[in-house]
Amino acid sequence: MSKTISEILSQPKTWSSVLNRQTDNVEELRNDLFGKTNLFVGSGTSFYLSLSASSIFSKYTNQNSLAVPSAEVILFPEVIMPRSSENYSAFLISR
């Protein structure tokens, strides 16, 4: 079996393990993310995933989110995050 197929097939077990360990932190995570602008950051293919993740996040949480290319965050942070008084959280997506 190829490494790629093996990695794909291992995902359900891995995610199940992670989610089971994080159930105690759900309320803390919710409080940390809600009321902020949530940035989904990626490059190339990961940016396209950021677009989907941002849309899904906003749909199911009714929270503000924005997908942005990682280069723009590095080169033009004042454009991506124009109001320094606003709170931001970032989800960095990479393959």
N, CA, C and O atoms as a DFTB+ gen file, in Angstrom:
380 C
 N C O
     1  1       0.849      -1.170       0.000
     2  2       0.000       0.000       0.000
     3  2       0.904       1.245       0.000
     4  3       1.906       1.294       0.713
     5  1       0.542       2.227      -0.793
     6  2       1.357       3.438      -0.875
     7  2       1.239       4.257       0.406
     8  3       0.280       4.118       1.164
     9  1       2.227       5.106       0.629
    10  2       2.236       5.981       1.802
    11  2       1.014       6.899       1.807
    12  3       0.421       7.144       2.858
    13  1       0.645       7.400       0.643
    14  2      -0.497       8.317       0.544
    15  2      -1.787       7.614       0.941
    16  3      -2.553       8.139       1.749
    17  1      -2.037       6.437       0.384
    18  2      -3.253       5.681       0.705
    19  2      -3.266       5.321       2.190
    20  3      -4.302       5.423       2.847
    21  1      -2.131       4.905       2.711
    22  2      -2.026       4.564       4.128
    23  2      -2.367       5.770       5.005
    24  3      -3.080       5.642       6.001
    25  1      -1.857       6.929       4.631
    26  2      -2.133       8.154       5.387
    27  2      -3.617       8.500       5.337
    28  3      -4.206       8.853       6.359
    29  1      -4.216       8.404       4.173
    30  2      -5.643       8.704       4.027
    31  2      -6.484       7.759       4.873
    32  3      -7.409       8.190       5.562
    33  1      -6.167       6.489       4.822
    34  2      -6.943       5.499       5.567
    35  2      -6.759       5.614       7.084
    36  3      -7.606       5.149       7.847
    37  1      -5.669       6.225       7.517
    38  2      -5.436       6.375       8.959
    39  2      -6.169       7.578       9.548
    40  3      -6.253       7.706      10.769
    41  1      -6.695       8.451       8.713
    42  2      -7.295       9.690       9.199
    43  2      -8.482       9.498      10.154
    44  3      -8.515      10.167      11.187
    45  1      -9.453       8.628       9.870
    46  2     -10.575       8.504      10.810
    47  2     -10.131       8.124      12.223
    48  3     -10.618       8.698      13.197
    49  1      -9.234       7.186      12.344
    50  2      -8.756       6.771      13.661
    51  2      -7.994       7.909      14.343
    52  3      -8.160       8.144      15.540
    53  1      -7.172       8.602      13.587
    54  2      -6.391       9.704      14.141
    55  2      -7.298      10.828      14.630
    56  3      -7.138      11.317      15.748
    57  1      -8.253      11.237      13.789
    58  2      -9.167      12.308      14.179
    59  2     -10.036      11.907      15.357
    60  3     -10.302      12.727      16.235
    61  1     -10.473      10.681      15.389
    62  2     -11.270      10.201      16.514
    63  2     -10.485      10.315      17.815
    64  3     -11.018      10.750      18.836
    65  1      -9.222       9.924      17.770
    66  2      -8.359      10.014      18.948
    67  2      -8.180      11.468      19.394
    68  3      -8.274      11.770      20.584
    69  1      -7.926      12.356      18.450
    70  2      -7.741      13.773      18.776
    71  2      -9.016      14.355      19.380
    72  3      -8.963      15.035      20.404
    73  1     -10.148      14.092      18.757
    74  2     -11.411      14.649      19.244
    75  2     -11.775      14.107      20.617
    76  3     -12.305      14.843      21.449
    77  1     -11.502      12.847      20.864
    78  2     -11.785      12.276      22.181
    79  2     -10.957      12.943      23.273
    80  3     -11.436      13.114      24.393
    81  1      -9.732      13.315      22.962
    82  2      -8.878      13.982      23.946
    83  2      -9.263      15.432      24.157
    84  3      -8.943      16.006      25.197
    85  1      -9.943      16.037      23.193
    86  2     -10.238      17.463      23.267
    87  2     -11.623      17.787      23.816
    88  3     -11.958      18.963      23.952
    89  1     -12.428      16.796      24.132
    90  2     -13.793      17.081      24.572
    91  2     -13.829      17.950      25.826
    92  3     -14.769      18.721      26.014
    93  1     -12.827      17.836      26.677
    94  2     -12.790      18.657      27.889
    95  2     -12.498      20.119      27.583
    96  3     -12.797      20.991      28.399
    97  1     -11.923      20.396      26.434
    98  2     -11.518      21.763      26.084
    99  2     -12.490      22.475      25.152
   100  3     -12.203      23.586      24.706
   101  1     -13.633      21.864      24.847
   102  2     -14.550      22.437      23.858
   103  2     -15.043      23.813      24.287
   104  3     -15.037      24.745      23.482
   105  1     -15.462      23.955      25.523
   106  2     -15.987      25.242      25.982
   107  2     -14.907      26.324      25.958
   108  3     -15.173      27.461      25.566
   109  1     -13.710      25.977      26.370
   110  2     -12.593      26.928      26.343
   111  2     -12.287      27.348      24.909
   112  3     -12.066      28.529      24.639
   113  1     -12.275      26.389      23.995
   114  2     -12.023      26.694      22.586
   115  2     -13.130      27.577      22.023
   116  3     -12.855      28.545      21.314
   117  1     -14.365      27.250      22.333
   118  2     -15.499      28.039      21.854
   119  2     -15.373      29.482      22.332
   120  3     -15.550      30.413      21.546
   121  1     -15.071      29.673      23.601
   122  2     -14.933      31.026      24.141
   123  2     -13.769      31.772      23.507
   124  3     -13.838      32.987      23.318
   125  1     -12.708      31.060      23.179
   126  2     -11.541      31.695      22.579
   127  2     -11.792      32.129      21.139
   128  3     -11.261      33.151      20.704
   129  1     -12.587      31.375      20.400
   130  2     -12.791      31.658      18.981
   131  2     -13.965      32.588      18.708
   132  3     -13.917      33.368      17.757
   133  1     -15.000      32.526      19.506
   134  2     -16.201      33.286      19.209
   135  2     -16.010      34.752      19.539
   136  3     -15.365      35.118      20.522
   137  1     -16.593      35.582      18.682
   138  2     -16.486      37.018      18.848
   139  2     -15.242      37.602      18.200
   140  3     -14.990      38.802      18.308
   141  1     -14.471      36.771      17.532
   142  2     -13.262      37.223      16.846
   143  2     -13.448      37.044      15.349
   144  3     -14.374      36.366      14.905
   145  1     -12.569      37.652      14.579
   146  2     -12.488      37.343      13.163
   147  2     -11.499      36.194      13.039
   148  3     -10.343      36.309      13.447
   149  1     -11.957      35.103      12.481
   150  2     -11.146      33.900      12.361
   151  2     -10.565      33.821      10.959
   152  3     -11.298      33.759       9.972
   153  1      -9.241      33.823      10.883
   154  2      -8.539      33.763       9.599
   155  2      -8.175      32.319       9.287
   156  3      -7.668      31.598      10.147
   157  1      -8.431      31.907       8.075
   158  2      -8.004      30.606       7.576
   159  2      -6.928      30.881       6.542
   160  3      -7.199      31.461       5.491
   161  1      -5.704      30.463       6.844
   162  2      -4.531      30.871       6.080
   163  2      -3.888      29.669       5.400
   164  3      -3.657      28.640       6.035
   165  1      -3.600      29.801       4.108
   166  2      -2.920      28.732       3.379
   167  2      -2.312      29.253       2.096
   168  3      -2.558      30.390       1.693
   169  1      -1.519      28.415       1.461
   170  2      -0.892      28.737       0.173
   171  2      -1.205      27.639      -0.828
   172  3      -1.272      26.464      -0.469
   173  1      -1.394      28.018      -2.073
   174  2      -1.639      27.028      -3.116
   175  2      -2.886      26.202      -2.823
   176  3      -3.957      26.747      -2.556
   177  1      -2.734      24.893      -2.875
   178  2      -3.849      23.987      -2.614
   179  2      -4.426      24.216      -1.224
   180  3      -5.639      24.138      -1.033
   181  1      -3.575      24.493      -0.271
   182  2      -4.039      24.738       1.101
   183  2      -4.883      26.011       1.192
   184  3      -5.756      26.113       2.054
   185  1      -4.631      26.973       0.316
   186  2      -5.479      28.161       0.293
   187  2      -6.884      27.800      -0.157
   188  3      -7.860      28.322       0.384
   189  1      -7.002      26.911      -1.143
   190  2      -8.331      26.486      -1.587
   191  2      -9.065      25.765      -0.462
   192  3     -10.278      25.915      -0.319
   193  1      -8.354      24.999       0.322
   194  2      -8.948      24.360       1.489
   195  2      -9.368      25.429       2.506
   196  3     -10.409      25.297       3.149
   197  1      -8.568      26.476       2.652
   198  2      -8.914      27.571       3.553
   199  2     -10.221      28.237       3.152
   200  3     -11.014      28.620       4.011
   201  1     -10.448      28.375       1.854
   202  2     -11.707      28.960       1.370
   203  2     -12.905      28.130       1.818
   204  3     -13.906      28.665       2.295
   205  1     -12.786      26.823       1.655
   206  2     -13.873      25.932       2.073
   207  2     -14.036      25.935       3.588
   208  3     -15.153      26.019       4.099
   209  1     -12.921      25.841       4.298
   210  2     -12.971      25.806       5.760
   211  2     -13.593      27.079       6.325
   212  3     -14.384      27.021       7.267
   213  1     -13.243      28.216       5.759
   214  2     -13.803      29.483       6.217
   215  2     -15.318      29.521       6.007
   216  3     -16.062      29.946       6.891
   217  1     -15.762      29.081       4.851
   218  2     -17.202      29.066       4.556
   219  2     -17.952      28.136       5.496
   220  3     -19.003      28.493       6.028
   221  1     -17.416      26.957       5.696
   222  2     -18.063      25.975       6.582
   223  2     -18.070      26.483       8.019
   224  3     -19.082      26.379       8.711
   225  1     -16.949      27.031       8.465
   226  2     -16.858      27.572       9.823
   227  2     -17.926      28.647      10.031
   228  3     -18.649      28.617      11.027
   229  1     -18.028      29.589       9.100
   230  2     -19.010      30.671       9.228
   231  2     -20.442      30.136       9.202
   232  3     -21.295      30.587       9.966
   233  1     -20.692      29.186       8.328
   234  2     -22.041      28.631       8.216
   235  2     -22.497      27.984       9.519
   236  3     -23.626      28.198       9.959
   237  1     -21.626      27.199      10.130
   238  2     -22.033      26.423      11.299
   239  2     -21.823      27.131      12.629
   240  3     -22.338      26.675      13.650
   241  1     -21.081      28.231      12.646
   242  2     -20.851      28.936      13.906
   243  2     -21.449      30.342      13.931
   244  3     -21.529      30.964      14.990
   245  1     -21.866      30.839      12.779
   246  2     -22.355      32.216      12.651
   247  2     -21.305      33.229      13.112
   248  3     -21.647      34.287      13.642
   249  1     -20.044      32.904      12.909
   250  2     -18.934      33.777      13.284
   251  2     -18.246      34.297      12.029
   252  3     -18.299      33.669      10.972
   253  1     -17.603      35.449      12.158
   254  2     -16.848      36.016      11.046
   255  2     -15.611      35.177      10.762
   256  3     -14.903      34.767      11.682
   257  1     -15.360      34.931       9.505
   258  2     -14.120      34.272       9.111
   259  2     -13.718      34.757       7.731
   260  3     -14.532      35.266       6.961
   261  1     -12.445      34.583       7.446
   262  2     -11.888      35.068       6.194
   263  2     -10.758      34.141       5.772
   264  3      -9.876      33.835       6.574
   265  1     -10.775      33.697       4.533
   266  2      -9.674      32.896       3.986
   267  2      -8.690      33.842       3.310
   268  3      -9.082      34.689       2.508
   269  1      -7.415      33.692       3.637
   270  2      -6.400      34.575       3.062
   271  2      -5.153      33.784       2.675
   272  3      -4.789      32.824       3.354
   273  1      -4.498      34.185       1.588
   274  2      -3.225      33.562       1.231
   275  2      -2.165      33.910       2.264
   276  3      -2.115      35.041       2.749
   277  1      -1.326      32.956       2.598
   278  2      -0.315      33.181       3.639
   279  2       0.645      34.314       3.285
   280  3       1.078      35.049       4.172
   281  1       0.981      34.466       2.024
   282  2       1.891      35.543       1.632
   283  2       1.317      36.911       1.979
   284  3       2.062      37.815       2.356
   285  1       0.009      37.071       1.858
   286  2      -0.597      38.359       2.175
   287  2      -0.533      38.659       3.661
   288  3      -0.391      39.817       4.054
   289  1      -0.637      37.634       4.488
   290  2      -0.531      37.841       5.931
   291  2       0.876      38.311       6.285
   292  3       1.057      39.180       7.139
   293  1       1.866      37.727       5.620
   294  2       3.260      38.090       5.893
   295  2       3.609      39.455       5.299
   296  3       4.220      40.287       5.970
   297  1       3.224      39.685       4.052
   298  2       3.634      40.908       3.358
   299  2       2.757      42.117       3.653
   300  3       3.242      43.248       3.665
   301  1       1.459      41.885       3.894
   302  2       0.517      42.986       4.069
   303  2      -0.412      42.761       5.264
   304  3      -1.632      42.764       5.100
   305  1       0.139      42.567       6.448
   306  2      -0.731      42.297       7.597
   307  2      -1.715      43.432       7.884
   308  3      -2.818      43.188       8.372
   309  1      -1.321      44.665       7.584
   310  2      -2.213      45.796       7.842
   311  2      -3.425      45.802       6.918
   312  3      -4.444      46.414       7.239
   313  1      -3.328      45.133       5.783
   314  2      -4.465      45.011       4.873
   315  2      -5.384      43.887       5.343
   316  3      -6.606      44.028       5.327
   317  1      -4.796      42.784       5.756
   318  2      -5.574      41.633       6.217
   319  2      -6.213      41.909       7.573
   320  3      -7.360      41.531       7.808
   321  1      -5.485      42.556       8.452
   322  2      -5.962      42.851       9.807
   323  2      -5.873      44.354      10.057
   324  3      -4.997      44.810      10.792
   325  1      -6.780      45.131       9.446
   326  2      -6.642      46.592       9.468
   327  2      -6.917      47.242      10.823
   328  3      -6.395      48.320      11.109
   329  1      -7.711      46.613      11.635
   330  2      -8.064      47.227      12.919
   331  2      -7.316      46.521      14.043
   332  3      -7.650      45.396      14.416
   333  1      -6.320      47.180      14.567
   334  2      -5.502      46.549      15.602
   335  2      -6.293      46.269      16.868
   336  3      -5.880      45.435      17.674
   337  1      -7.424      46.947      17.067
   338  2      -8.222      46.717      18.264
   339  2      -9.106      45.474      18.132
   340  3      -9.646      44.986      19.125
   341  1      -9.252      44.966      16.915
   342  2     -10.089      43.788      16.707
   343  2      -9.288      42.524      17.017
   344  3      -8.092      42.447      16.738
   345  1      -9.959      41.552      17.590
   346  2      -9.312      40.284      17.916
   347  2      -9.364      39.339      16.732
   348  3     -10.385      39.225      16.055
   349  1      -8.260      38.670      16.494
   350  2      -8.167      37.712      15.409
   351  2      -7.665      36.371      15.943
   352  3      -6.858      36.318      16.871
   353  1      -8.156      35.299      15.340
   354  2      -7.608      33.954      15.540
   355  2      -7.232      33.442      14.171
   356  3      -7.861      33.805      13.177
   357  1      -6.211      32.600      14.104
   358  2      -5.765      32.096      12.806
   359  2      -5.691      30.573      12.818
   360  3      -5.182      29.957      13.755
   361  1      -6.210      29.997      11.756
   362  2      -6.073      28.575      11.479
   363  2      -5.104      28.459      10.317
   364  3      -5.423      28.866       9.200
   365  1      -3.947      27.919      10.562
   366  2      -2.925      27.796       9.525
   367  2      -3.035      26.409       8.898
   368  3      -2.895      25.397       9.584
   369  1      -3.287      26.370       7.601
   370  2      -3.547      25.109       6.918
   371  2      -2.378      24.793       5.991
   372  3      -1.958      25.619       5.181
   373  1      -1.868      23.574       6.133
   374  2      -0.750      23.130       5.315
   375  2      -0.938      21.660       4.969
   376  3      -1.560      20.909       5.721
   377  1      -0.400      21.262       3.838
   378  2      -0.493      19.850       3.473
   379  2       0.581      19.101       4.147
   380  3       0.686      17.886       3.977
